Tab-separated table of C-alpha atoms and ligand atoms in Angstrom:
chain	number	residue	atom	x	y	z
T	1	UNK	CA	-8.690	14.692	-15.619
T	2	UNK	CA	-5.308	13.663	-16.911
T	3	UNK	CA	-3.581	14.453	-13.613
T	4	UNK	CA	-6.227	11.686	-12.151
T	5	UNK	CA	-2.955	8.237	-10.706
T	6	UNK	CA	-5.085	4.671	-10.442
T	7	UNK	CA	-5.062	3.991	-6.294
T	8	UNK	CA	-3.360	0.759	-6.855
T	9	UNK	CA	-1.079	1.288	-9.812
T	10	UNK	CA	-0.036	4.673	-9.986
T	11	UNK	CA	-0.817	4.347	-13.625
T	12	UNK	CA	-2.240	7.443	-15.572
T	13	UNK	CA	-4.118	5.195	-17.569
T	14	UNK	CA	-7.014	5.267	-15.397
T	15	UNK	CA	-10.838	6.511	-17.376
T	16	UNK	CA	-13.355	8.608	-14.802
T	17	UNK	CA	-16.906	8.549	-15.749
T	18	UNK	CA	-19.453	10.402	-13.765
T	19	UNK	CA	-23.598	9.672	-13.360
T	20	UNK	CA	-26.324	12.421	-11.673
T	21	UNK	CA	-29.011	9.455	-10.760
T	22	UNK	CA	-32.246	12.070	-9.677
T	23	UNK	CA	-33.729	10.065	-6.573
T	24	UNK	CA	-38.056	11.412	-6.266
T	25	UNK	CA	-38.498	13.299	-3.133
T	26	UNK	CA	-34.722	13.458	-2.077
T	27	UNK	CA	-32.493	15.099	-4.871
T	28	UNK	CA	-29.681	14.834	-6.723
T	29	UNK	CA	-26.319	11.863	-6.656
T	30	UNK	CA	-23.894	12.050	-8.214
T	31	UNK	CA	-22.140	8.392	-8.880
T	32	UNK	CA	-18.531	8.718	-9.940
T	33	UNK	CA	-16.984	4.964	-11.465
T	34	UNK	CA	-12.930	5.141	-11.970
T	35	UNK	CA	-10.993	2.120	-14.453
T	36	UNK	CA	-7.869	1.872	-14.186
T	37	UNK	CA	-6.931	0.731	-18.176
T	38	UNK	CA	-3.431	-0.990	-17.070
T	39	UNK	CA	-4.403	-3.601	-14.087
T	40	UNK	CA	-8.427	-3.377	-14.137
T	41	UNK	CA	-8.854	-1.914	-10.587
T	42	UNK	CA	-12.259	-0.069	-9.946
T	43	UNK	CA	-13.442	2.113	-7.962
T	44	UNK	CA	-17.468	3.512	-7.438
T	45	UNK	CA	-18.171	6.689	-5.643
T	46	UNK	CA	-21.341	8.226	-4.357
T	47	UNK	CA	-21.911	11.902	-3.527
T	48	UNK	CA	-24.917	13.476	-2.535
T	49	UNK	CA	-25.627	16.741	-4.448
T	50	UNK	CA	-27.948	18.883	-1.990
T	51	UNK	CA	-28.582	19.319	1.098
T	52	UNK	CA	-26.043	16.915	2.372
T	53	UNK	CA	-24.719	17.340	6.115
T	54	UNK	CA	-23.054	15.006	8.828
T	55	UNK	CA	-26.279	12.788	9.559
T	56	UNK	CA	-27.097	8.880	10.872
T	57	UNK	CA	-30.008	7.336	9.380
T	58	UNK	CA	-32.032	4.918	11.392
T	59	UNK	CA	-34.860	3.012	9.758
T	60	UNK	CA	-36.707	0.147	11.819
T	61	UNK	CA	-36.767	-3.341	8.919
T	62	UNK	CA	-40.741	-4.656	9.851
T	63	UNK	CA	-41.880	-5.915	6.183
T	64	UNK	CA	-41.547	-7.076	2.532
T	65	UNK	CA	-41.803	-3.743	1.659
T	66	UNK	CA	-38.636	-2.184	3.458
T	67	UNK	CA	-36.124	-3.863	1.344
T	68	UNK	CA	-37.023	-1.554	-1.986
T	69	UNK	CA	-36.185	1.756	0.557
T	70	UNK	CA	-33.834	3.306	-1.681
T	71	UNK	CA	-29.951	3.141	0.064
T	72	UNK	CA	-26.578	6.008	-0.349
T	73	UNK	CA	-23.828	4.851	0.893
T	74	UNK	CA	-20.961	6.715	-0.092
T	75	UNK	CA	-17.107	5.098	0.508
T	76	UNK	CA	-17.481	6.894	3.826
T	77	UNK	CA	-20.662	5.543	5.130
T	78	UNK	CA	-20.940	3.715	7.932
T	79	UNK	CA	-23.639	1.119	8.213
T	80	UNK	CA	-24.825	-0.778	11.740
T	81	UNK	CA	-27.570	-3.422	11.882
T	82	UNK	CA	-27.300	-3.514	15.586
T	83	UNK	CA	-29.544	-7.192	15.881
T	84	UNK	CA	-26.777	-8.842	13.597
T	85	UNK	CA	-23.573	-7.578	15.230
T	86	UNK	CA	-22.861	-6.302	12.033
T	87	UNK	CA	-20.859	-3.006	10.923
T	88	UNK	CA	-19.579	-2.263	7.628
T	89	UNK	CA	-16.975	0.403	7.849
T	90	UNK	CA	-15.792	2.987	5.840
T	91	UNK	CA	-12.443	3.216	5.061
T	92	UNK	CA	-9.624	0.745	3.263
T	93	UNK	CA	-11.101	-0.080	-0.098
T	94	UNK	CA	-14.188	0.749	0.579
T	95	UNK	CA	-16.875	1.750	-2.066
T	96	UNK	CA	-19.978	3.474	-2.235
T	97	UNK	CA	-23.470	2.827	-4.286
T	98	UNK	CA	-26.575	3.440	-4.615
T	99	UNK	CA	-30.010	0.623	-3.825
T	100	UNK	CA	-31.937	-0.731	-1.909
T	101	UNK	CA	-32.600	-2.283	1.591
T	102	UNK	CA	-32.368	-5.799	0.331
T	103	UNK	CA	-29.448	-4.557	-1.803
T	104	UNK	CA	-27.896	-3.763	1.304
T	105	UNK	CA	-28.582	-7.600	3.087
T	106	UNK	CA	-27.264	-9.092	-0.120
T	107	UNK	CA	-23.888	-7.295	0.468
T	108	UNK	CA	-23.786	-8.324	4.015
T	109	UNK	CA	-24.664	-11.982	3.219
T	110	UNK	CA	-22.047	-11.675	0.277
T	111	UNK	CA	-19.206	-10.845	3.292
T	112	UNK	CA	-20.156	-13.732	5.051
T	113	UNK	CA	-20.290	-16.159	2.988
T	114	UNK	CA	-16.404	-15.100	1.682
T	115	UNK	CA	-15.428	-14.807	5.586
T	116	UNK	CA	-16.318	-17.990	6.101
T	117	UNK	CA	-16.316	-19.900	2.431
T	118	UNK	CA	-12.387	-21.348	3.241
T	119	UNK	CA	-13.113	-21.347	7.003
T	120	UNK	CA	-12.459	-25.756	8.346
T	121	UNK	CA	-14.053	-23.909	11.402
T	122	UNK	CA	-17.357	-26.034	11.939
T	123	UNK	CA	-18.652	-23.329	14.715
T	124	UNK	CA	-17.589	-20.545	12.658
T	125	UNK	CA	-20.016	-21.857	9.866
T	126	UNK	CA	-23.130	-23.039	11.489
T	127	UNK	CA	-22.345	-19.677	12.754
T	128	UNK	CA	-22.827	-18.155	9.484
T	129	UNK	CA	-25.567	-20.656	8.599
T	130	UNK	CA	-27.527	-19.257	11.020
T	131	UNK	CA	-27.076	-15.484	10.155
T	132	UNK	CA	-27.956	-16.316	6.436
T	133	UNK	CA	-31.374	-17.986	7.506
T	134	UNK	CA	-32.020	-15.135	9.673
T	135	UNK	CA	-31.306	-12.499	6.639
T	136	UNK	CA	-33.505	-14.746	4.597
T	137	UNK	CA	-36.261	-13.781	7.013
T	138	UNK	CA	-35.376	-9.993	7.281
T	139	UNK	CA	-35.768	-10.320	3.605
T	140	UNK	CA	-39.629	-11.762	3.854
T	141	UNK	CA	-40.779	-10.014	7.098
T	142	UNK	CA	-40.061	-11.953	9.507
T	143	UNK	CA	-37.450	-10.725	11.794
T	144	UNK	CA	-37.575	-7.337	12.162
T	145	UNK	CA	-33.911	-4.826	12.371
T	146	UNK	CA	-32.382	-1.726	12.874
T	147	UNK	CA	-30.216	-0.270	10.107
T	148	UNK	CA	-28.371	2.753	10.804
T	149	UNK	CA	-25.539	4.427	8.284
T	150	UNK	CA	-23.480	7.298	9.492
T	151	UNK	CA	-21.981	9.700	7.181
T	152	UNK	CA	-19.417	12.175	8.400
T	153	UNK	CA	-19.323	13.353	4.961
T	154	UNK	CA	-23.073	13.853	4.707
T	155	UNK	CA	-22.613	11.709	1.507
T	156	UNK	CA	-25.182	8.556	2.352
T	157	UNK	CA	-29.026	8.493	3.119
T	158	UNK	CA	-31.935	6.055	3.323
T	159	UNK	CA	-34.503	7.751	2.296
T	160	UNK	CA	-37.845	6.760	3.608
T	161	UNK	CA	-40.660	8.743	5.635
T	162	UNK	CA	-40.198	6.454	8.284
T	163	UNK	CA	-36.394	6.729	8.661
T	164	UNK	CA	-34.782	8.979	10.840
T	165	UNK	CA	-32.325	11.687	10.537
T	166	UNK	CA	-30.149	12.529	13.016
T	167	UNK	CA	-27.427	15.849	12.612
T	168	UNK	CA	-23.887	14.201	13.663
F	1	ZN	ZN1	-4.118	0.134	-12.025
């Protein structure tokens, strides 16, 4: 992999690591991790190896058990939670991950915290606090939301019998 250059600093001192994860009742997902020795840039992405096609997954999250539903999100995956007005778009330095619904909600919480941490806008801060409170309720199964993931590369998925899968 000597021809790979760091997307951040163009150095050729890049390490690429691949791991194949076998997810029960789903298939194999390959995780690729790129680390630059010069600038410490790190990029993670995932790729579904079997039966992939551009699609949208829709899951109604309604109880605590749903927190453990497996989620594969590639850097091309768009995550939408309409009830919360949340959308995580692909592009930029978008990273892939293998996680679960709880992990997705944690990422949303973290993004909300980061976005308001340095803000002096009291209204914005109050809105953020409310959103974080709702996310806690969702984790405890007290509020229902819909989690949607769409991916034109077909490398994202919500792995549950409850999830609706649509071709896009
Ligand atoms: Zn670099």
